Tab-separated table of C-alpha atoms in Angstrom:
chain	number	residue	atom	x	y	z
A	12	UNK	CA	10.406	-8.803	-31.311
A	13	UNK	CA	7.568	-8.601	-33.480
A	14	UNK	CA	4.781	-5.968	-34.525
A	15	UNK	CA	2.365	-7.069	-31.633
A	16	UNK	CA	4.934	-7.090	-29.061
A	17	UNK	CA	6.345	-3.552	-30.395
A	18	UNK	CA	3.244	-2.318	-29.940
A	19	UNK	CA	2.329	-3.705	-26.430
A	20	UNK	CA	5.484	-1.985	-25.115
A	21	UNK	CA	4.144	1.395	-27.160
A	22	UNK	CA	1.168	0.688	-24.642
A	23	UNK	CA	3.761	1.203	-21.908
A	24	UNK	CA	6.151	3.763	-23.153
A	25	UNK	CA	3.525	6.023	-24.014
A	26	UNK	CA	1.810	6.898	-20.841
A	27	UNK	CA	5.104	6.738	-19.270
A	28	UNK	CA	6.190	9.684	-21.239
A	29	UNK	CA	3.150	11.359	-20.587
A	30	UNK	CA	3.748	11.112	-16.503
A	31	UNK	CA	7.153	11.797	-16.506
A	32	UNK	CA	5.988	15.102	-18.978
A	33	UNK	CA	3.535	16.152	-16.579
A	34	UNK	CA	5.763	15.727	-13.652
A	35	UNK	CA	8.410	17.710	-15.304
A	36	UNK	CA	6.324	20.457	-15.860
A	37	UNK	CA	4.400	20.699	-12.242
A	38	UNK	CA	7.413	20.715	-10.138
A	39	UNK	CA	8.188	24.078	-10.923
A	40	UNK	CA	4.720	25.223	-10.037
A	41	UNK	CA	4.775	23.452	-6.673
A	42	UNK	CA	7.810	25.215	-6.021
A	43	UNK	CA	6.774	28.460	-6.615
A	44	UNK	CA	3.628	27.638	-4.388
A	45	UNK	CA	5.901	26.200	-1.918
A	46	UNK	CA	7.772	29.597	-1.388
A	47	UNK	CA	5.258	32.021	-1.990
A	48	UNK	CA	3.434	29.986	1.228
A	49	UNK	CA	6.320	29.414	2.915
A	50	UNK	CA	5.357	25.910	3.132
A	51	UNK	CA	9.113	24.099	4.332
A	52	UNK	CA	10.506	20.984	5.765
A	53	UNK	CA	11.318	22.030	9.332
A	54	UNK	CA	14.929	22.431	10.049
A	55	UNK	CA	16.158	19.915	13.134
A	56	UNK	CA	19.031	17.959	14.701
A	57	UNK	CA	18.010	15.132	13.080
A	58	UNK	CA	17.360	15.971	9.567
A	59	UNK	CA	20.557	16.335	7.311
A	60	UNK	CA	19.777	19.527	5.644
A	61	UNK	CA	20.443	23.371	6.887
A	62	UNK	CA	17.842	25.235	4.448
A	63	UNK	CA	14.228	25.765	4.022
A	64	UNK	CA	13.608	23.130	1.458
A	65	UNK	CA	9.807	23.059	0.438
A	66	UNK	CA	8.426	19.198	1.049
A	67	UNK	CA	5.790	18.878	-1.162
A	68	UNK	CA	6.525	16.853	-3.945
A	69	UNK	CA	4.866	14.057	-3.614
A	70	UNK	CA	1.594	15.951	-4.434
A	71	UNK	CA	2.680	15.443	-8.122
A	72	UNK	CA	2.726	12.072	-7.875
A	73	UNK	CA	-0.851	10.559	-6.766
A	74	UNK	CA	-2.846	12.524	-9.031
A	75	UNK	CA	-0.131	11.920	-12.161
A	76	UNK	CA	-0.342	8.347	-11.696
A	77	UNK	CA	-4.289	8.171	-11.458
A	78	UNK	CA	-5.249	10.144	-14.003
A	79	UNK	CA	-2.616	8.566	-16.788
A	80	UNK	CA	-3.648	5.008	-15.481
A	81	UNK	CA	-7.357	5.732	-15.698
A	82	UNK	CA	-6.793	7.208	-19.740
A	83	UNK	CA	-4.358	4.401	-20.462
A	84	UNK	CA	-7.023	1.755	-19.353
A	85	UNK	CA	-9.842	3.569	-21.571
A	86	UNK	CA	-7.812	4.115	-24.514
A	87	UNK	CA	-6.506	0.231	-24.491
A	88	UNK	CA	-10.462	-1.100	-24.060
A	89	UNK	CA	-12.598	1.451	-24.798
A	90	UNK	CA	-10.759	2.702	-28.477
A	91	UNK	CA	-9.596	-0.624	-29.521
A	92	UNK	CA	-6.147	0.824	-30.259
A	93	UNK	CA	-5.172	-1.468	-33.423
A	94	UNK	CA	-5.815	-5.041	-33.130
A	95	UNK	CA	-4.069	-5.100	-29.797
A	96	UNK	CA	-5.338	-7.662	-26.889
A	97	UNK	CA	-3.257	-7.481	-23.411
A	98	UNK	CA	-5.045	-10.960	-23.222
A	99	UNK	CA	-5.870	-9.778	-19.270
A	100	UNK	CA	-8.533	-11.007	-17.122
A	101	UNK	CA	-10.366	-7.471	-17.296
A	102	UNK	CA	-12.933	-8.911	-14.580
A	103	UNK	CA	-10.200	-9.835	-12.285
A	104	UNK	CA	-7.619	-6.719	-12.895
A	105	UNK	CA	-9.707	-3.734	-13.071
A	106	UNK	CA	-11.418	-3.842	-9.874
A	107	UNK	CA	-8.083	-4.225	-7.837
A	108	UNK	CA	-6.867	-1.162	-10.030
A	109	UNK	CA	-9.914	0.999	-9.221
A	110	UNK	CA	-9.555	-0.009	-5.592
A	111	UNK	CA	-5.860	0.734	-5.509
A	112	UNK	CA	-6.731	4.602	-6.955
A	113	UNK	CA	-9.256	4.470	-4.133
A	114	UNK	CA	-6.374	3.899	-1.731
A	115	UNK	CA	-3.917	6.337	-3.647
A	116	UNK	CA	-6.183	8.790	-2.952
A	117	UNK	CA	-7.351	8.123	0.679
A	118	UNK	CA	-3.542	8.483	0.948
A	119	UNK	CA	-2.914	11.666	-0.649
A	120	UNK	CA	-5.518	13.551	1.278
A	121	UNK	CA	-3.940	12.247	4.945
A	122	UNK	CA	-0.278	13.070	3.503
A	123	UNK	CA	-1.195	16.485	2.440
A	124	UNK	CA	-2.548	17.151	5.733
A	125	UNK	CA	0.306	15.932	7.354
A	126	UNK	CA	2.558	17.960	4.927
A	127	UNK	CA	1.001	20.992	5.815
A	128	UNK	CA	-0.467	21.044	9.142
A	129	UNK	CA	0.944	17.664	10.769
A	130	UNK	CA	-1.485	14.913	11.612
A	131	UNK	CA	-1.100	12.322	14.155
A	132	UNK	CA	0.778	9.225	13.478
A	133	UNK	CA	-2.036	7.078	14.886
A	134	UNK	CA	-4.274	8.842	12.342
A	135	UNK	CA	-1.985	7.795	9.855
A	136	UNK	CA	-1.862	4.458	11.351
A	137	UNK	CA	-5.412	3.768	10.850
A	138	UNK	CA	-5.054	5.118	7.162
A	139	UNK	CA	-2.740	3.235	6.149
A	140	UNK	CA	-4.804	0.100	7.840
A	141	UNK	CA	-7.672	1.149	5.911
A	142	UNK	CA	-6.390	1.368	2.563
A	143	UNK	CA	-4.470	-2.031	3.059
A	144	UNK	CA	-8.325	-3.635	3.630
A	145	UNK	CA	-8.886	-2.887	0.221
A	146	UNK	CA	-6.424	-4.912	-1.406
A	147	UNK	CA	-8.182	-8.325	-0.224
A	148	UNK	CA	-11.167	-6.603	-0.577
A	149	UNK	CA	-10.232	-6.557	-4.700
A	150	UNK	CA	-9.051	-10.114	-4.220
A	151	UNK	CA	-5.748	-9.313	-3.972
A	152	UNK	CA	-3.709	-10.876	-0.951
A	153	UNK	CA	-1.176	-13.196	-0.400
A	154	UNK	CA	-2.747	-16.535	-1.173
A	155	UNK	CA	0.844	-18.550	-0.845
A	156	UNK	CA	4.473	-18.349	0.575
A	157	UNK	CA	5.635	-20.955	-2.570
A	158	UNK	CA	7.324	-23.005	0.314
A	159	UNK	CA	8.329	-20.206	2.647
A	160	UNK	CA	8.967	-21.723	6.265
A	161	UNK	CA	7.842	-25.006	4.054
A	162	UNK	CA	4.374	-23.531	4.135
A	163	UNK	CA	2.704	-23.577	0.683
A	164	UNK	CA	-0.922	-22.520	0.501
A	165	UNK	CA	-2.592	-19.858	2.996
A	166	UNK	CA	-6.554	-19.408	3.816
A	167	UNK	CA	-7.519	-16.314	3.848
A	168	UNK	CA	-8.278	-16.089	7.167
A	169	UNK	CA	-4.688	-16.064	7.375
A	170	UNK	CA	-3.608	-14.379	4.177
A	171	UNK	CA	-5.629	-11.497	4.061
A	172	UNK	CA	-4.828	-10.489	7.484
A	173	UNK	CA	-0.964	-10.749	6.340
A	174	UNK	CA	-1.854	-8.888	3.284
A	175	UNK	CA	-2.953	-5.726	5.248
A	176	UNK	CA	0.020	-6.645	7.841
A	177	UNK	CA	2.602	-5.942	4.826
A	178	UNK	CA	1.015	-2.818	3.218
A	179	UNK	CA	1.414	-1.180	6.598
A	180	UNK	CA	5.063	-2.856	6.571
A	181	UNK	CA	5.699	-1.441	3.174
A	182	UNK	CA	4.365	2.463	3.393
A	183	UNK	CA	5.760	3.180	6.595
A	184	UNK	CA	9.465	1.323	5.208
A	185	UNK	CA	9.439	3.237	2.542
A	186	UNK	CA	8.287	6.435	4.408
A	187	UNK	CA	11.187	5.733	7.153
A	188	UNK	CA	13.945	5.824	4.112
A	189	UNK	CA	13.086	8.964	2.919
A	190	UNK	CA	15.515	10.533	4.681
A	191	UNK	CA	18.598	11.334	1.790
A	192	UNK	CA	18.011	13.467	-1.425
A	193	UNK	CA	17.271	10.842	-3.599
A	194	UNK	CA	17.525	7.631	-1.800
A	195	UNK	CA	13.646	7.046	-1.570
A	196	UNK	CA	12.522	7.644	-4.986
A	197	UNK	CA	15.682	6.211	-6.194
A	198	UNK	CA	15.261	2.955	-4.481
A	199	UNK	CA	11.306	3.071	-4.883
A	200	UNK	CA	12.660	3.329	-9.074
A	201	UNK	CA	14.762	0.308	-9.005
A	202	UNK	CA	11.724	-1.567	-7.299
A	203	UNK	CA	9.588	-0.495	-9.509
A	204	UNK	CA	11.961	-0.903	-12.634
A	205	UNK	CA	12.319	-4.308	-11.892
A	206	UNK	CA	8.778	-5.079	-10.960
A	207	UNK	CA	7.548	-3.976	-14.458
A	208	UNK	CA	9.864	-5.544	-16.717
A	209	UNK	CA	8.652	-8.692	-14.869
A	210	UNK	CA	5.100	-8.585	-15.281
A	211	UNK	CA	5.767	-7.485	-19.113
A	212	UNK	CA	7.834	-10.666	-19.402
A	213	UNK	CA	4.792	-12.621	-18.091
A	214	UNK	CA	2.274	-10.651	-19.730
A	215	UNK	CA	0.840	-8.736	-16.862
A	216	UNK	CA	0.556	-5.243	-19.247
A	217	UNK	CA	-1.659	-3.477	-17.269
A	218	UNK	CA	0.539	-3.937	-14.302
A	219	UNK	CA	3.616	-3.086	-16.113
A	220	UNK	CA	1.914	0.445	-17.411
A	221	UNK	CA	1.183	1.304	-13.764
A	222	UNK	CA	4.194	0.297	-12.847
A	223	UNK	CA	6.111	2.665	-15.344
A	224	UNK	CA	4.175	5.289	-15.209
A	225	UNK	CA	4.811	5.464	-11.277
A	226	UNK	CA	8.381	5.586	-12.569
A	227	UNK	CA	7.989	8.649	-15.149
A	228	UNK	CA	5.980	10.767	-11.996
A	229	UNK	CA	9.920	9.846	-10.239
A	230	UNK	CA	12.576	10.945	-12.412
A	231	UNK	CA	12.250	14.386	-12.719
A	232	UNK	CA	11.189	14.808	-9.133
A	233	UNK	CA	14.428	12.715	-8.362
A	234	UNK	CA	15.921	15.120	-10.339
A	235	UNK	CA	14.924	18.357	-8.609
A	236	UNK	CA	15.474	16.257	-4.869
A	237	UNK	CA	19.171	15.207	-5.660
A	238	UNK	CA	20.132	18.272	-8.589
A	239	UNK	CA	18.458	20.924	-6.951
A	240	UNK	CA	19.969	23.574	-5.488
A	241	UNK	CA	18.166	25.736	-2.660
A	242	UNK	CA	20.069	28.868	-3.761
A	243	UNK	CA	18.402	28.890	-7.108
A	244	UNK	CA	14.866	27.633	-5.335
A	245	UNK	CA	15.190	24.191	-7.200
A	246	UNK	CA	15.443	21.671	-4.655
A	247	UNK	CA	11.913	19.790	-3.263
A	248	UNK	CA	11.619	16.965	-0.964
A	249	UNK	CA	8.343	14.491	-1.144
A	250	UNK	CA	7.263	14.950	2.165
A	251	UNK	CA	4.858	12.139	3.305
A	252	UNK	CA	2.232	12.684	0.633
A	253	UNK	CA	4.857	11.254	-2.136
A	254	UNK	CA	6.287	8.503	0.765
A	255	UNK	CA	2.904	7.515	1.671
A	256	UNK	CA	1.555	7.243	-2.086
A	257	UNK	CA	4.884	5.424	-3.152
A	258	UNK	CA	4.621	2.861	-0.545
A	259	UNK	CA	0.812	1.881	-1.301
A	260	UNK	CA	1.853	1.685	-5.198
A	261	UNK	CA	4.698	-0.918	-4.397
A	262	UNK	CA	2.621	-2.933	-2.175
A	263	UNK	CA	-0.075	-2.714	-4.700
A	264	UNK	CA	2.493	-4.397	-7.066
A	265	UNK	CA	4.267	-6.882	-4.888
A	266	UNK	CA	1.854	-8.218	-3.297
A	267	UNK	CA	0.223	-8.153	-6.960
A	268	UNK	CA	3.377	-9.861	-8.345
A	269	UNK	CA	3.337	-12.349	-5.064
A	270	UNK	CA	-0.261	-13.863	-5.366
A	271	UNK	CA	-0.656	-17.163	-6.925
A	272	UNK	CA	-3.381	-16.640	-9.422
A	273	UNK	CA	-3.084	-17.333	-12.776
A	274	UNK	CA	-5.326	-14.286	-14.083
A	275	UNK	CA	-2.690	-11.725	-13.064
A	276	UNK	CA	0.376	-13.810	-14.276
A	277	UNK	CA	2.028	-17.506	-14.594
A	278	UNK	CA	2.744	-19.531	-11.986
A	279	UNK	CA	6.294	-18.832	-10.879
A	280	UNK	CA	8.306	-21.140	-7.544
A	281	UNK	CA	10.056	-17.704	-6.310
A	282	UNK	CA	7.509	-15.377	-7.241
A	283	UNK	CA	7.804	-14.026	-3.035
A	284	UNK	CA	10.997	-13.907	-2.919
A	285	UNK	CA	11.253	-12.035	-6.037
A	286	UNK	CA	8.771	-9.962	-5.206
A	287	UNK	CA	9.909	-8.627	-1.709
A	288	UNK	CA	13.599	-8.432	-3.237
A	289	UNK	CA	12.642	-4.923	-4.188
A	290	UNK	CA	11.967	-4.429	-0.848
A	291	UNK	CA	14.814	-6.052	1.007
A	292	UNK	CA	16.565	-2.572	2.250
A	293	UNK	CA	13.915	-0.474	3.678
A	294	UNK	CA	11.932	-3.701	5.190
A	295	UNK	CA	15.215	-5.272	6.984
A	296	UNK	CA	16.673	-1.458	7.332
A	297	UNK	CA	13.363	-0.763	9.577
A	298	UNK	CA	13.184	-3.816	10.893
A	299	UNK	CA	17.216	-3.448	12.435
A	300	UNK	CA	15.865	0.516	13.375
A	301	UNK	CA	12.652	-1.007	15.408
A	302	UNK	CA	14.281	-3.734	16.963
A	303	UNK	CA	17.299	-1.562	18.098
A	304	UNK	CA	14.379	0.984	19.447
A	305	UNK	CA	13.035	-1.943	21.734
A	306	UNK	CA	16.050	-3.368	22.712
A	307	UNK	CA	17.579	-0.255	24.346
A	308	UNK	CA	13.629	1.126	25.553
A	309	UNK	CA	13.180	3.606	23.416
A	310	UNK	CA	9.855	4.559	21.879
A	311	UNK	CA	9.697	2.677	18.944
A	312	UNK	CA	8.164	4.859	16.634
A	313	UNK	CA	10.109	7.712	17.795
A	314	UNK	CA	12.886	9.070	14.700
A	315	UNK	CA	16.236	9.060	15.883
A	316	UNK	CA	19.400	8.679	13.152
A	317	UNK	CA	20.010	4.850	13.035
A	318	UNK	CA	18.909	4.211	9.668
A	319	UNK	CA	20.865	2.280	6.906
A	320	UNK	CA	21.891	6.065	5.578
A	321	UNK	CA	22.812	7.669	8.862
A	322	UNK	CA	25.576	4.926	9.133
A	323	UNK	CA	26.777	4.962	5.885
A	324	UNK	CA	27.055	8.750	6.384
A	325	UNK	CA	29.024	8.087	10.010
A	326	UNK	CA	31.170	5.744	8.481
A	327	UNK	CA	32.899	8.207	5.930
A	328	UNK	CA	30.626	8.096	2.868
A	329	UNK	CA	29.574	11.389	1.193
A	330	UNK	CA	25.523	12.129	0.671
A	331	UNK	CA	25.975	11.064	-2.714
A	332	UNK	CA	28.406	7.795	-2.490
A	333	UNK	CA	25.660	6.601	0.363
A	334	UNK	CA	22.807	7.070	-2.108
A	335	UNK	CA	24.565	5.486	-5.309
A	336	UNK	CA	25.957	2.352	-2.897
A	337	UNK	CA	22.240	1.215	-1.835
A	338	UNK	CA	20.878	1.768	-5.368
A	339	UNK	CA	23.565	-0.708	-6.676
A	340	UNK	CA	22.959	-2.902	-3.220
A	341	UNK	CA	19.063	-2.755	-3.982
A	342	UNK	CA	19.530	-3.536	-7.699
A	343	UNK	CA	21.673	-6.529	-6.951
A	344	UNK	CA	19.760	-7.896	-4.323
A	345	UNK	CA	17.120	-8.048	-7.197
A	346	UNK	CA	19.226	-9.434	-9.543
A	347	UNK	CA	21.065	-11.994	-7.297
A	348	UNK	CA	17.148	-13.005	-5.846
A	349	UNK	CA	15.832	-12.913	-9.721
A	350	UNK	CA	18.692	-15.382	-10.545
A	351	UNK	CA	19.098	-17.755	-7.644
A	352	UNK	CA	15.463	-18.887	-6.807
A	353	UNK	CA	15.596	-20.443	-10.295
A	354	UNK	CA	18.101	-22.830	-9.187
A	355	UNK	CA	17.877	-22.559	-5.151
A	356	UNK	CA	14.993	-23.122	-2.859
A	357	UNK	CA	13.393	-20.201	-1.701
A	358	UNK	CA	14.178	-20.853	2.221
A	359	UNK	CA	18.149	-20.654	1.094
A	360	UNK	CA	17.706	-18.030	-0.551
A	361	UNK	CA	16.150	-16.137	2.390
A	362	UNK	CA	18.772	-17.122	4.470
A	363	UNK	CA	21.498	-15.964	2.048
A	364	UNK	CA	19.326	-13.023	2.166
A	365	UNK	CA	19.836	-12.446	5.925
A	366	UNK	CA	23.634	-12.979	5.948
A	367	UNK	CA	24.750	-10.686	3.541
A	368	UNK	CA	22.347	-7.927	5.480
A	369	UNK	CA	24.185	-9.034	8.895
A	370	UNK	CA	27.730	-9.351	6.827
A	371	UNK	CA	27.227	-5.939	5.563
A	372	UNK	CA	25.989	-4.193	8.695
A	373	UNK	CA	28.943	-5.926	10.295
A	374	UNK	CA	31.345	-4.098	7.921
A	375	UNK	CA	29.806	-0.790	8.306
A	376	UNK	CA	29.862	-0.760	11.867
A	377	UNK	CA	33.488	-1.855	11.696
A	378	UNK	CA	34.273	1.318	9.463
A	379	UNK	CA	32.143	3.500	11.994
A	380	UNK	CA	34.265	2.717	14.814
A	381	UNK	CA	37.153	3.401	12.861
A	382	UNK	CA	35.758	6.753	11.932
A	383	UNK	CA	35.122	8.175	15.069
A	384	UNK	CA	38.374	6.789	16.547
A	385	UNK	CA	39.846	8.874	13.990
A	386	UNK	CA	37.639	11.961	14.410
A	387	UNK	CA	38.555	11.165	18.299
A	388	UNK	CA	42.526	11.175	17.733
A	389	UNK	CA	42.034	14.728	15.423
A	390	UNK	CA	40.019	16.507	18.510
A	391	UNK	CA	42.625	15.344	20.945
A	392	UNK	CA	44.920	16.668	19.227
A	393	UNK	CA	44.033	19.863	18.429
């Protein structure tokens, strides 16, 4: 690795650092807020926890990531740092950035409100809508499937439609999986772990710094979610501020990472597939959830305890074994999806895809049964 490139990774590691600093050090204020208001995650059959845990973490996150984004991008064009050039379409990249801060914070204002005094999910609804218009509007959508369903290019009639179609896909997936200490930000890491080192590789640095600095806000709230104890007033949830926020940052990225235009990054045959690979759990996990919902007439956006978590939980697991097994199955769905559409066509891969989600969901039910025939045997019994 040489100077230049040493230095285009300082241009990363730096405001990284800086977020994960300032998120470390506003926690502990939120919490303190959070209790002195009495502003707590209501307590319910279907929630996992037993204590008033405050739920506002995510309001760290939003303003962390906009404000470190916005000095980064001065500092790199405005200072000349060194002799550096990120050799990035500025005309192209920077309006889709200010546009996705303008979504951030549409965002952040409708999750706070929700946080605090609840606000209706068709509210939300037309939110999230809203702030997925403004990715085409930037001229970012999803211009090509790269031989999806053997369909190459799309007109954006059609592709900017889809565009907003997946943003609301994405924020309310990864909303729906934030229901385990951890598993949320966790797998929202990974995703975005992944994401950055691949737009680095290809030169995309401005994407790669948002995309790491979304990770620094993360750890130490990950830390306080999963570490925390609500004894010692130390444990936070992200409520759907953070959920709302993190899903409108990935789809920023994917669909980013997805388009085929050469200003953002190379040309790449599995760029899609790659792409939505850091999405495969909470997008096929909802998916399953809303399908069962219709299939047995339930309301469809009503919560109930089907999700990927809620079985792993039935089937034996403890909190923590659930949350470490879909990290590693998210991080090798990434890594199997990074390697294979190299070598495999993209439709295979999709389908290979599919049946280790339906081979796995096969195995947990399995080991469901089995656990409540056994829980069934012990009550009889006794």
């Amino acid at each position: 690795m040489n100077s230049l490139e040493i230095m285009k990774w300082c241009t990363v590691m730096v405001p990284f650092l800086c977020a994960m600093l300032l998120s470390w050090g506003m926690m502990p204020y939120i919490l303190l807020i959070s209790y002195k208001k009495r502003l707590f995650d209501p307590v319910d059959a279907r929630k996992l926890h037993q204590h008033i845990i405050p739920r506002l973490g995510g309001v760290a996150f939003a303003p962390i990531q906009c404000c470190i984004l916005v000095i980064a991008l001065v500092c790199i064009y405005k200072l000349n740092i060194g002799e550096l050039d990120l050799q990035v379409a500025s005309w192209i990249i920077l309006p889709s950035m200010a546009l996705m801060v303008c979504g951030l914070v549409i965002l952040f204002m409708i999750g706070i409100g929700d946080d605090l005094i609840g606000v209706s999910y068709k509210w939300k609804f037309v939110a999230q809508i809203m702030v997925g218009c403004l990715l085409p509007l930037s001229g970012v959508w999803i211009n090509d499937l790269y031989g999806l369903g053997f369909i190459i290019g799309l007109p954006a009639w059609i592709g900017m439609p889809l565009t907003v179609f997946v943003v609301v896909l994405i924020i309310n997936a990864i909303n729906l999986i934030d229901g385990l200490d951890g598993l949320c930000s966790g797998v929202v890491s990974i995703g975005l772990l992944v994401l950055g080192g691949l737009f680095a590789s290809y030169g995309a640095w401005l994407h790669a710094i948002f995309a790491f600095i979304t990770i620094g806000v993360l750890i130490p709230f990950f830390y306080f979610n999963v570490f925390g104890t609500s004894r010692r007033r130390r444990r936070i949830f992200m409520g759907d501020t953070g959920s709302m926020t993190l899903g409108f940052s990935m789809a920023f990225l994917v669909v980013s990472f997805a388009m085929n235009n050469h200003f953002i990054k190379p040309f790449a045959d599995g760029a899609i597939v790659v792409a939505f690979s850091t999405l495969i759990i909470p997008i096929m996990d909802v998916a399953r959830v809303m399908f069962v919902r219709w299939r047995t007439g339930r309301p469809i956006f009503k919560p109930d305890r089907n999700h990927l978590h809620h079985k792993l939980l039935r089937a034996g697991l403890s909190r923590h074994s659930a949350l470490i097994f879909i990290l590693v199955i998210t991080l090798l769905f990434c890594l199997f999806n990074i390697v294979t559409v190299r070598y495999i066509s993209n439709n295979i891969v999709v389908l290979m895809d599919l049946l280790f989600w339906i081979a796995f969901h096969w195995l947990f039910n399995r080991l469901e049964k089995r656990q409540m025939i056994i829980k069934l045997q012990l009550f009889i019994n006794l």
